[in-house]
Amino acid sequence: MSLTIPALAGKLAGLQSSAIRDLLKLTARDDIISLAGGLPDAALMPRERIARAAETALRDPAVLQYTESSGWPALREVIAARESAAIGRSVPVGEVFITHGSQQALSLLAEVLLDPGAVVIVEDPAYVGALQVFRAAGARIVAVPLDSDGMRLDILEDLLAAGERPALVHTVSNFHNPGGVTLAPERRRRLAELAEAHGFWVIEDDPYGELWFDRPAPAPVASYSPQVIRLSSVSKILSPALRVGWMIAPERVSRAVELLKQGADLCGSSLTQQITTDLLTDTTWLAAHVDAIRTTYGTRARALTTALRTTFADRLHCTDPTGGMFIWAEFTDNTDTATLLPAALDAGVAYVPGAAFAVTNTAANSLRLCFTTSDEATLTEAVDRLSSALRA
């Protein structure tokens, strides 16, 4: 009797595993300094404060029960207040939707806002998680390059004038992953104007906005239009393990997302959402905690940029991070960073080749470096090892 193997869905044919997640498997060795993963520093995560919040939450038996699909009500109120202050308008609780990290929000939004073949504008280089989501949705992805002020809106305007009709534009507005740049204030306003003039949504993906070093990030894109949907989470300021993210969107979008979330996982964790509520409402503690993260990351970012420029001089250009977790670097010669990676791993340092984030431009001579999980001396040693790999 012959065996007939059931098929998988056709949409999987165009998907591939994240090069970054695959690389993390190779960098678990103790002898490798990893600048590859986009991980916050575990040593800066408030374990004792989370433990106290968990102990308090567990005194209420209801915390172990299912909660509303849209999120723990008290947490939604807290997020509404925080986002109202950020956006500069009153955000109703009905526009707040809690998700299992902001990546789930992005995935659910793709299902709500995109039909197969819909046009999605992304930045180039692009956030890998967004590319995975939009490819799974069957979207036609069109890339707009970045410069030092973020997405090139002049090129977006040219695309619109040429007849492109995007369903949505995705932007990592603050301290871009992987590009390390921040969308300039005037471009934020113009992007909102274009959204209203041409009838598309903007998804403002903002997981890094609170990690500024010298001055706060500009007012959100969402400040300028209700057609901007904001995403964020506590993964970078508290802990990824809490898996608490959120979106701020018009209520009709939130209700549509709720229908899909009910079919996906019913609801999030009452326990971690109550823990998060406790930490976010302890405003004096939270301010000191986030300020300590900013100070540490800022010091590390400066150490890495200094080491890169001292070691490579004009052979390599890199961004000047003003916040976030990443530096984007480009060799000025024909160094192929994907080809270089095995030698770098042999030398004991890891990074992500720029090709992992490329949409149209191959970014063959580029690389993304994460500075958050190593101290200054280790970052300097990592650059020395990269230099040794190049010499080899």
mmCIF file of C-alpha atoms in Angstrom:
data_model
loop_
_atom_site.group_PDB
_atom_site.id
_atom_site.type_symbol
_atom_site.label_atom_id
_atom_site.label_comp_id
_atom_site.label_asym_id
_atom_site.label_seq_id
_atom_site.Cartn_x
_atom_site.Cartn_y
_atom_site.Cartn_z
ATOM 1 C CA MET A 1 0.000 0.000 0.000
ATOM 2 C CA SER A 2 1.494 3.342 -1.017
ATOM 3 C CA LEU A 3 1.680 6.147 1.495
ATOM 4 C CA THR A 4 0.247 9.552 0.543
ATOM 5 C CA ILE A 5 1.878 12.382 2.507
ATOM 6 C CA PRO A 6 -0.465 15.300 3.351
ATOM 7 C CA ALA A 7 0.649 18.665 2.013
ATOM 8 C CA LEU A 8 1.427 21.820 3.957
ATOM 9 C CA ALA A 9 -0.155 25.167 3.133
ATOM 10 C CA GLY A 10 1.184 26.760 -0.043
ATOM 11 C CA LYS A 11 1.954 30.054 1.705
ATOM 12 C CA LEU A 12 4.843 28.363 3.538
ATOM 13 C CA ALA A 13 6.767 28.029 0.287
ATOM 14 C CA GLY A 14 7.990 31.619 0.385
ATOM 15 C CA LEU A 15 8.940 31.656 4.066
ATOM 16 C CA GLN A 16 12.346 31.106 5.602
ATOM 17 C CA SER A 17 13.677 30.928 9.121
ATOM 18 C CA SER A 18 15.069 34.096 10.662
ATOM 19 C CA ALA A 19 18.793 34.262 9.975
ATOM 20 C CA ILE A 20 19.211 35.944 13.347
ATOM 21 C CA ARG A 21 17.455 33.181 15.300
ATOM 22 C CA ASP A 22 19.486 30.582 13.429
ATOM 23 C CA LEU A 23 22.696 32.471 14.196
ATOM 24 C CA LEU A 24 21.899 32.539 17.922
ATOM 25 C CA LYS A 25 22.200 28.740 17.958
ATOM 26 C CA LEU A 26 25.806 29.100 16.795
ATOM 27 C CA THR A 27 26.748 31.828 19.269
ATOM 28 C CA ALA A 28 25.820 30.028 22.473
ATOM 29 C CA ARG A 29 29.457 28.990 22.920
ATOM 30 C CA ASP A 30 31.209 30.675 25.836
ATOM 31 C CA ASP A 31 34.223 31.521 23.676
ATOM 32 C CA ILE A 32 32.214 33.703 21.287
ATOM 33 C CA ILE A 33 31.400 37.349 21.982
ATOM 34 C CA SER A 34 28.013 37.767 20.389
ATOM 35 C CA LEU A 35 27.012 41.098 18.930
ATOM 36 C CA ALA A 36 24.372 39.279 16.900
ATOM 37 C CA GLY A 37 21.282 38.871 19.049
ATOM 38 C CA GLY A 38 18.926 41.772 19.673
ATOM 39 C CA LEU A 39 18.726 40.933 23.354
ATOM 40 C CA PRO A 40 18.383 43.250 26.334
ATOM 41 C CA ASP A 41 20.894 42.648 29.117
ATOM 42 C CA ALA A 42 19.512 40.041 31.538
ATOM 43 C CA ALA A 43 21.635 41.514 34.338
ATOM 44 C CA LEU A 44 19.602 44.739 34.076
ATOM 45 C CA MET A 45 16.231 43.000 34.281
ATOM 46 C CA PRO A 46 14.516 43.636 37.654
ATOM 47 C CA ARG A 47 14.227 40.046 38.895
ATOM 48 C CA GLU A 48 13.645 40.915 42.544
ATOM 49 C CA ARG A 49 11.037 43.554 41.706
ATOM 50 C CA ILE A 50 9.269 41.133 39.349
ATOM 51 C CA ALA A 51 9.311 38.478 42.099
ATOM 52 C CA ARG A 52 7.635 40.867 44.545
ATOM 53 C CA ALA A 53 5.009 41.785 41.988
ATOM 54 C CA ALA A 54 4.369 38.106 41.271
ATOM 55 C CA GLU A 55 3.977 37.360 44.976
ATOM 56 C CA THR A 56 1.462 40.184 45.316
ATOM 57 C CA ALA A 57 -0.472 39.088 42.234
ATOM 58 C CA LEU A 58 -0.702 35.466 43.365
ATOM 59 C CA ARG A 59 -2.609 36.466 46.486
ATOM 60 C CA ASP A 60 -5.622 36.921 44.206
ATOM 61 C CA PRO A 61 -6.916 33.554 42.866
ATOM 62 C CA ALA A 62 -8.374 35.362 39.831
ATOM 63 C CA VAL A 63 -4.871 36.058 38.541
ATOM 64 C CA LEU A 64 -4.605 32.388 37.506
ATOM 65 C CA GLN A 65 -7.835 32.524 35.513
ATOM 66 C CA TYR A 66 -8.491 33.489 31.893
ATOM 67 C CA THR A 67 -8.722 37.225 31.293
ATOM 68 C CA GLU A 68 -10.366 39.304 28.566
ATOM 69 C CA SER A 69 -9.010 38.785 25.054
ATOM 70 C CA SER A 70 -8.210 42.490 24.848
ATOM 71 C CA GLY A 71 -6.103 42.318 28.007
ATOM 72 C CA TRP A 72 -6.180 42.732 31.783
ATOM 73 C CA PRO A 73 -8.431 45.800 32.305
ATOM 74 C CA ALA A 74 -6.114 47.534 34.783
ATOM 75 C CA LEU A 75 -3.166 47.151 32.421
ATOM 76 C CA ARG A 76 -5.140 48.607 29.519
ATOM 77 C CA GLU A 77 -5.897 51.653 31.678
ATOM 78 C CA VAL A 78 -2.215 52.062 32.526
ATOM 79 C CA ILE A 79 -1.179 51.790 28.870
ATOM 80 C CA ALA A 80 -3.906 54.244 27.857
ATOM 81 C CA ALA A 81 -2.506 56.800 30.302
ATOM 82 C CA ARG A 82 1.106 56.244 29.183
ATOM 83 C CA GLU A 83 0.232 56.484 25.488
ATOM 84 C CA SER A 84 -1.935 59.559 26.053
ATOM 85 C CA ALA A 85 1.123 61.304 27.490
ATOM 86 C CA ALA A 86 3.315 60.140 24.596
ATOM 87 C CA ILE A 87 0.912 60.939 21.762
ATOM 88 C CA GLY A 88 -0.449 64.182 23.204
ATOM 89 C CA ARG A 89 -4.132 63.278 23.067
ATOM 90 C CA SER A 90 -6.479 61.274 25.239
ATOM 91 C CA VAL A 91 -6.297 57.598 24.259
ATOM 92 C CA PRO A 92 -9.508 55.748 25.194
ATOM 93 C CA VAL A 93 -9.100 52.326 26.807
ATOM 94 C CA GLY A 94 -11.075 50.928 23.871
ATOM 95 C CA GLU A 95 -8.131 51.751 21.586
ATOM 96 C CA VAL A 96 -5.694 49.737 23.728
ATOM 97 C CA PHE A 97 -5.205 46.055 22.942
ATOM 98 C CA ILE A 98 -2.754 43.859 24.868
ATOM 99 C CA THR A 99 -0.890 41.173 22.944
ATOM 100 C CA HIS A 100 1.664 38.414 23.504
ATOM 101 C CA GLY A 101 4.541 40.749 22.743
ATOM 102 C CA SER A 102 4.349 43.387 20.023
ATOM 103 C CA GLN A 103 5.248 40.793 17.388
ATOM 104 C CA GLN A 104 1.847 39.154 17.888
ATOM 105 C CA ALA A 105 0.208 42.539 17.385
ATOM 106 C CA LEU A 106 2.033 42.901 14.073
ATOM 107 C CA SER A 107 0.994 39.409 12.994
ATOM 108 C CA LEU A 108 -2.669 39.933 13.886
ATOM 109 C CA LEU A 109 -2.718 43.325 12.175
ATOM 110 C CA ALA A 110 -1.389 41.777 8.982
ATOM 111 C CA GLU A 111 -4.352 39.413 8.986
ATOM 112 C CA VAL A 112 -6.796 42.249 9.622
ATOM 113 C CA LEU A 113 -5.393 44.847 7.221
ATOM 114 C CA LEU A 114 -3.936 42.843 4.329
ATOM 115 C CA ASP A 115 -5.429 40.746 1.562
ATOM 116 C CA PRO A 116 -3.078 38.548 -0.498
ATOM 117 C CA GLY A 117 -1.235 40.712 -2.991
ATOM 118 C CA ALA A 118 -1.719 43.933 -1.023
ATOM 119 C CA VAL A 119 1.184 46.378 -1.180
ATOM 120 C CA VAL A 120 3.188 46.940 1.991
ATOM 121 C CA ILE A 121 5.906 49.600 2.202
ATOM 122 C CA VAL A 122 8.853 48.724 4.455
ATOM 123 C CA GLU A 123 12.180 50.341 5.201
ATOM 124 C CA ASP A 124 15.347 48.949 3.624
ATOM 125 C CA PRO A 125 17.139 47.531 5.572
ATOM 126 C CA ALA A 126 14.047 46.158 7.295
ATOM 127 C CA TYR A 127 13.064 44.638 10.612
ATOM 128 C CA VAL A 128 13.208 40.882 9.951
ATOM 129 C CA GLY A 129 10.119 40.100 12.040
ATOM 130 C CA ALA A 130 8.037 42.444 9.903
ATOM 131 C CA LEU A 131 9.273 40.838 6.688
ATOM 132 C CA GLN A 132 8.309 37.400 7.999
ATOM 133 C CA VAL A 133 4.816 38.599 8.893
ATOM 134 C CA PHE A 134 4.139 40.375 5.612
ATOM 135 C CA ARG A 135 5.487 37.508 3.520
ATOM 136 C CA ALA A 136 3.252 35.075 5.407
ATOM 137 C CA ALA A 137 0.290 37.336 4.643
ATOM 138 C CA GLY A 138 1.050 37.135 0.918
ATOM 139 C CA ALA A 139 1.746 40.857 0.630
ATOM 140 C CA ARG A 140 3.756 42.467 -2.153
ATOM 141 C CA ILE A 141 6.605 44.154 -0.323
ATOM 142 C CA VAL A 142 8.022 47.412 -1.675
ATOM 143 C CA ALA A 143 11.132 48.849 -0.047
ATOM 144 C CA VAL A 144 12.055 52.459 0.681
ATOM 145 C CA PRO A 145 15.677 53.102 1.730
ATOM 146 C CA LEU A 146 16.799 54.734 4.951
ATOM 147 C CA ASP A 147 19.176 57.630 5.428
ATOM 148 C CA SER A 148 20.377 59.314 8.607
ATOM 149 C CA ASP A 149 16.884 60.805 9.160
ATOM 150 C CA GLY A 150 14.970 57.566 8.681
ATOM 151 C CA MET A 151 12.690 56.524 5.844
ATOM 152 C CA ARG A 152 13.265 58.452 2.604
ATOM 153 C CA LEU A 153 9.824 60.026 2.206
ATOM 154 C CA ASP A 154 10.824 61.629 -1.095
ATOM 155 C CA ILE A 155 11.112 58.124 -2.536
ATOM 156 C CA LEU A 156 7.820 57.100 -0.930
ATOM 157 C CA GLU A 157 6.180 60.121 -2.570
ATOM 158 C CA ASP A 158 7.652 59.101 -5.926
ATOM 159 C CA LEU A 159 6.160 55.620 -5.507
ATOM 160 C CA LEU A 160 2.764 57.084 -4.699
ATOM 161 C CA ALA A 161 2.967 59.431 -7.681
ATOM 162 C CA ALA A 162 3.830 56.459 -9.898
ATOM 163 C CA GLY A 163 0.630 54.699 -8.861
ATOM 164 C CA GLU A 164 1.581 52.465 -5.936
ATOM 165 C CA ARG A 165 -1.341 52.133 -3.532
ATOM 166 C CA PRO A 166 -0.070 50.630 -0.295
ATOM 167 C CA ALA A 167 -2.426 49.140 2.240
ATOM 168 C CA LEU A 168 0.057 50.056 4.948
ATOM 169 C CA VAL A 169 3.500 51.494 5.621
ATOM 170 C CA HIS A 170 5.608 49.929 8.373
ATOM 171 C CA THR A 171 8.231 51.977 10.188
ATOM 172 C CA VAL A 172 10.465 51.402 13.200
ATOM 173 C CA SER A 173 10.414 55.081 14.016
ATOM 174 C CA ASN A 174 12.828 55.256 16.951
ATOM 175 C CA PHE A 175 16.392 53.875 17.032
ATOM 176 C CA HIS A 176 15.730 51.638 14.066
ATOM 177 C CA ASN A 177 16.335 47.893 14.053
ATOM 178 C CA PRO A 178 18.660 47.287 12.259
ATOM 179 C CA GLY A 179 19.499 50.733 10.869
ATOM 180 C CA GLY A 180 20.082 52.527 14.179
ATOM 181 C CA VAL A 181 18.525 55.805 12.923
ATOM 182 C CA THR A 182 15.477 57.779 14.068
ATOM 183 C CA LEU A 183 12.742 59.178 11.832
ATOM 184 C CA ALA A 184 13.068 62.972 11.792
ATOM 185 C CA PRO A 185 10.154 65.038 13.202
ATOM 186 C CA GLU A 186 9.292 66.680 9.874
ATOM 187 C CA ARG A 187 9.186 63.275 8.185
ATOM 188 C CA ARG A 188 6.856 61.959 10.871
ATOM 189 C CA ARG A 189 4.380 64.727 10.165
ATOM 190 C CA ARG A 190 4.691 64.226 6.402
ATOM 191 C CA LEU A 191 4.203 60.459 6.658
ATOM 192 C CA ALA A 192 0.958 61.027 8.556
ATOM 193 C CA GLU A 193 -0.165 63.529 5.923
ATOM 194 C CA LEU A 194 0.548 61.045 3.130
ATOM 195 C CA ALA A 195 -1.390 58.335 4.952
ATOM 196 C CA GLU A 196 -4.467 60.545 5.118
ATOM 197 C CA ALA A 197 -4.106 61.822 1.561
ATOM 198 C CA HIS A 198 -3.668 58.358 0.025
ATOM 199 C CA GLY A 199 -5.750 56.264 2.397
ATOM 200 C CA PHE A 200 -3.205 53.846 3.870
ATOM 201 C CA TRP A 201 -2.419 52.757 7.424
ATOM 202 C CA VAL A 202 0.906 53.416 9.121
ATOM 203 C CA ILE A 203 2.178 50.887 11.633
ATOM 204 C CA GLU A 204 4.579 52.672 13.953
ATOM 205 C CA ASP A 205 6.617 49.882 15.554
ATOM 206 C CA ASP A 206 8.239 51.398 18.637
ATOM 207 C CA PRO A 207 9.834 48.870 21.023
ATOM 208 C CA TYR A 208 12.920 51.040 21.660
ATOM 209 C CA GLY A 209 11.450 54.510 22.158
ATOM 210 C CA GLU A 210 12.188 54.703 25.887
ATOM 211 C CA LEU A 211 15.838 53.709 25.441
ATOM 212 C CA TRP A 212 17.108 57.178 24.509
ATOM 213 C CA PHE A 213 20.557 58.243 25.698
ATOM 214 C CA ASP A 214 20.805 62.037 25.676
ATOM 215 C CA ARG A 215 17.313 63.300 24.867
ATOM 216 C CA PRO A 216 13.868 61.759 24.357
ATOM 217 C CA ALA A 217 12.761 60.577 20.937
ATOM 218 C CA PRO A 218 10.567 62.945 18.885
ATOM 219 C CA ALA A 219 6.792 62.953 19.213
ATOM 220 C CA PRO A 220 5.340 59.717 17.764
ATOM 221 C CA VAL A 221 4.045 59.538 14.207
ATOM 222 C CA ALA A 222 0.705 58.725 15.852
ATOM 223 C CA SER A 223 0.649 62.276 17.200
ATOM 224 C CA TYR A 224 -0.261 63.478 13.714
ATOM 225 C CA SER A 225 -2.995 61.112 12.532
ATOM 226 C CA PRO A 226 -5.514 58.517 13.767
ATOM 227 C CA GLN A 227 -4.470 56.387 10.778
ATOM 228 C CA VAL A 228 -1.249 55.522 12.622
ATOM 229 C CA ILE A 229 -1.310 52.320 14.684
ATOM 230 C CA ARG A 230 1.305 52.224 17.431
ATOM 231 C CA LEU A 231 2.977 49.057 18.725
ATOM 232 C CA SER A 232 5.229 48.668 21.741
ATOM 233 C CA SER A 233 6.056 46.330 24.617
ATOM 234 C CA VAL A 234 7.850 46.008 27.952
ATOM 235 C CA SER A 235 10.365 43.504 26.586
ATOM 236 C CA LYS A 236 13.207 46.036 26.335
ATOM 237 C CA ILE A 237 12.599 47.898 29.606
ATOM 238 C CA LEU A 238 11.426 45.072 31.911
ATOM 239 C CA SER A 239 11.774 41.560 30.485
ATOM 240 C CA PRO A 240 10.976 39.711 27.257
ATOM 241 C CA ALA A 241 9.736 36.760 29.334
ATOM 242 C CA LEU A 242 6.703 38.744 30.489
ATOM 243 C CA ARG A 243 5.491 38.656 26.841
ATOM 244 C CA VAL A 244 3.454 41.824 27.243
ATOM 245 C CA GLY A 245 3.010 44.054 24.227
ATOM 246 C CA TRP A 246 0.249 46.314 23.002
ATOM 247 C CA MET A 247 -1.169 48.232 20.111
ATOM 248 C CA ILE A 248 -2.985 51.559 20.017
ATOM 249 C CA ALA A 249 -5.497 51.504 17.172
ATOM 250 C CA PRO A 250 -8.991 52.728 16.274
ATOM 251 C CA GLU A 251 -11.612 50.636 18.017
ATOM 252 C CA ARG A 252 -12.829 49.005 14.800
ATOM 253 C CA VAL A 253 -9.308 47.709 14.195
ATOM 254 C CA SER A 254 -8.981 46.544 17.792
ATOM 255 C CA ARG A 255 -12.283 44.674 17.608
ATOM 256 C CA ALA A 256 -11.203 42.936 14.408
ATOM 257 C CA VAL A 257 -7.906 41.949 16.031
ATOM 258 C CA GLU A 258 -9.830 40.649 19.030
ATOM 259 C CA LEU A 259 -11.787 38.231 16.842
ATOM 260 C CA LEU A 260 -8.558 36.783 15.472
ATOM 261 C CA LYS A 261 -6.831 36.610 18.845
ATOM 262 C CA GLN A 262 -9.754 34.656 20.269
ATOM 263 C CA GLY A 263 -9.131 32.060 17.591
ATOM 264 C CA ALA A 264 -5.362 32.072 18.139
ATOM 265 C CA ASP A 265 -4.855 31.896 21.917
ATOM 266 C CA LEU A 266 -8.111 33.123 23.561
ATOM 267 C CA CYS A 267 -6.240 35.599 25.768
ATOM 268 C CA GLY A 268 -2.889 36.514 27.229
ATOM 269 C CA SER A 269 -1.496 35.685 30.664
ATOM 270 C CA SER A 270 -3.410 37.257 33.547
ATOM 271 C CA LEU A 271 -0.378 36.692 35.760
ATOM 272 C CA THR A 272 2.256 38.451 33.651
ATOM 273 C CA GLN A 273 -0.141 41.253 32.755
ATOM 274 C CA GLN A 274 -0.858 41.919 36.425
ATOM 275 C CA ILE A 275 2.871 41.825 37.210
ATOM 276 C CA THR A 276 3.441 44.333 34.426
ATOM 277 C CA THR A 277 0.665 46.556 35.759
ATOM 278 C CA ASP A 278 2.344 46.591 39.176
ATOM 279 C CA LEU A 279 5.721 47.577 37.715
ATOM 280 C CA LEU A 280 4.405 50.247 35.348
ATOM 281 C CA THR A 281 2.388 51.937 38.097
ATOM 282 C CA ASP A 282 5.391 52.093 40.444
ATOM 283 C CA THR A 283 6.448 55.234 38.613
ATOM 284 C CA THR A 284 9.293 56.373 40.897
ATOM 285 C CA TRP A 285 10.955 52.964 40.780
ATOM 286 C CA LEU A 286 10.302 52.609 37.027
ATOM 287 C CA ALA A 287 11.871 55.969 36.180
ATOM 288 C CA ALA A 288 15.059 55.100 38.077
ATOM 289 C CA HIS A 289 15.168 51.621 36.535
ATOM 290 C CA VAL A 290 14.791 52.817 32.937
ATOM 291 C CA ASP A 291 17.280 55.642 33.515
ATOM 292 C CA ALA A 292 19.867 53.065 34.675
ATOM 293 C CA ILE A 293 19.322 51.059 31.473
ATOM 294 C CA ARG A 294 19.749 54.196 29.347
ATOM 295 C CA THR A 295 22.988 55.103 31.096
ATOM 296 C CA THR A 296 24.455 51.622 30.724
ATOM 297 C CA TYR A 297 23.460 51.182 27.091
ATOM 298 C CA GLY A 298 24.647 54.677 26.195
ATOM 299 C CA THR A 299 28.078 53.975 27.660
ATOM 300 C CA ARG A 300 28.316 50.682 25.778
ATOM 301 C CA ALA A 301 27.166 52.221 22.491
ATOM 302 C CA ARG A 302 29.857 54.880 22.708
ATOM 303 C CA ALA A 303 32.494 52.270 23.556
ATOM 304 C CA LEU A 304 31.600 50.184 20.508
ATOM 305 C CA THR A 305 31.520 53.109 18.064
ATOM 306 C CA THR A 306 34.850 54.363 19.406
ATOM 307 C CA ALA A 307 36.447 50.940 19.002
ATOM 308 C CA LEU A 308 35.101 50.557 15.461
ATOM 309 C CA ARG A 309 36.372 53.942 14.331
ATOM 310 C CA THR A 310 39.735 53.561 16.031
ATOM 311 C CA THR A 311 40.315 50.093 14.621
ATOM 312 C CA PHE A 312 38.972 50.449 11.086
ATOM 313 C CA ALA A 313 39.229 54.216 10.432
ATOM 314 C CA ASP A 314 37.938 55.010 6.934
ATOM 315 C CA ARG A 315 37.486 51.355 6.041
ATOM 316 C CA LEU A 316 34.188 51.226 7.933
ATOM 317 C CA HIS A 317 31.387 53.719 8.528
ATOM 318 C CA CYS A 318 28.878 53.253 11.339
ATOM 319 C CA THR A 319 25.858 55.024 12.768
ATOM 320 C CA ASP A 320 26.012 57.173 15.900
ATOM 321 C CA PRO A 321 23.370 55.578 18.116
ATOM 322 C CA THR A 322 21.319 58.056 20.138
ATOM 323 C CA GLY A 323 19.277 55.271 21.713
ATOM 324 C CA GLY A 324 18.085 51.725 21.255
ATOM 325 C CA MET A 325 20.283 48.647 20.946
ATOM 326 C CA PHE A 326 21.979 48.586 17.544
ATOM 327 C CA ILE A 327 24.734 49.987 15.355
ATOM 328 C CA TRP A 328 24.579 49.600 11.571
ATOM 329 C CA ALA A 329 28.021 49.484 9.984
ATOM 330 C CA GLU A 330 29.181 49.401 6.368
ATOM 331 C CA PHE A 331 32.604 48.519 5.020
ATOM 332 C CA THR A 332 33.679 51.032 2.415
ATOM 333 C CA ASP A 333 35.482 48.377 0.349
ATOM 334 C CA ASN A 334 34.033 45.197 -1.135
ATOM 335 C CA THR A 335 34.135 43.182 2.103
ATOM 336 C CA ASP A 336 31.234 40.706 2.019
ATOM 337 C CA THR A 337 30.055 40.328 5.600
ATOM 338 C CA ALA A 338 28.241 37.042 4.952
ATOM 339 C CA THR A 339 31.445 35.544 3.544
ATOM 340 C CA LEU A 340 33.419 37.002 6.463
ATOM 341 C CA LEU A 341 31.139 35.532 9.150
ATOM 342 C CA PRO A 342 32.712 32.020 9.400
ATOM 343 C CA ALA A 343 36.145 33.595 9.929
ATOM 344 C CA ALA A 344 34.641 35.941 12.537
ATOM 345 C CA LEU A 345 33.109 33.000 14.398
ATOM 346 C CA ASP A 346 36.485 31.240 14.300
ATOM 347 C CA ALA A 347 38.010 34.411 15.776
ATOM 348 C CA GLY A 348 35.370 34.389 18.524
ATOM 349 C CA VAL A 349 32.963 37.166 17.529
ATOM 350 C CA ALA A 350 29.500 37.107 15.970
ATOM 351 C CA TYR A 351 27.390 39.699 14.168
ATOM 352 C CA VAL A 352 24.445 39.647 11.758
ATOM 353 C CA PRO A 353 25.337 40.193 8.082
ATOM 354 C CA GLY A 354 23.404 43.022 6.504
ATOM 355 C CA ALA A 355 21.943 40.681 3.879
ATOM 356 C CA ALA A 356 19.644 39.268 6.577
ATOM 357 C CA PHE A 357 17.755 42.587 6.589
ATOM 358 C CA ALA A 358 17.958 43.455 2.901
ATOM 359 C CA VAL A 359 14.847 43.810 0.775
ATOM 360 C CA THR A 360 16.175 45.152 -2.534
ATOM 361 C CA ASN A 361 19.673 46.444 -1.761
ATOM 362 C CA THR A 362 21.809 43.385 -0.986
ATOM 363 C CA ALA A 363 23.640 45.167 1.882
ATOM 364 C CA ALA A 364 26.504 42.746 1.215
ATOM 365 C CA ASN A 365 29.120 44.992 2.869
ATOM 366 C CA SER A 366 26.953 45.805 5.915
ATOM 367 C CA LEU A 367 26.456 44.320 9.366
ATOM 368 C CA ARG A 368 24.311 44.876 12.434
ATOM 369 C CA LEU A 369 25.976 45.000 15.835
ATOM 370 C CA CYS A 370 24.131 44.830 19.173
ATOM 371 C CA PHE A 371 25.935 46.516 22.077
ATOM 372 C CA THR A 372 23.563 45.771 24.968
ATOM 373 C CA THR A 373 24.832 42.499 26.432
ATOM 374 C CA SER A 374 28.590 43.174 26.764
ATOM 375 C CA ASP A 375 30.560 45.640 28.856
ATOM 376 C CA GLU A 376 32.921 48.175 27.325
ATOM 377 C CA ALA A 377 36.072 46.039 27.594
ATOM 378 C CA THR A 378 34.317 43.080 25.994
ATOM 379 C CA LEU A 379 32.999 45.238 23.155
ATOM 380 C CA THR A 380 36.510 46.509 22.463
ATOM 381 C CA GLU A 381 37.782 42.918 22.430
ATOM 382 C CA ALA A 382 34.984 41.983 20.015
ATOM 383 C CA VAL A 383 36.194 44.636 17.568
ATOM 384 C CA ASP A 384 39.768 43.361 17.906
ATOM 385 C CA ARG A 385 38.536 39.870 17.040
ATOM 386 C CA LEU A 386 36.639 41.198 14.034
ATOM 387 C CA SER A 387 39.825 42.886 12.874
ATOM 388 C CA SER A 388 41.692 39.598 13.245
ATOM 389 C CA ALA A 389 39.054 37.840 11.156
ATOM 390 C CA LEU A 390 39.531 40.395 8.388
ATOM 391 C CA ARG A 391 43.289 39.929 8.444
ATOM 392 C CA ALA A 392 42.813 36.167 8.276
#
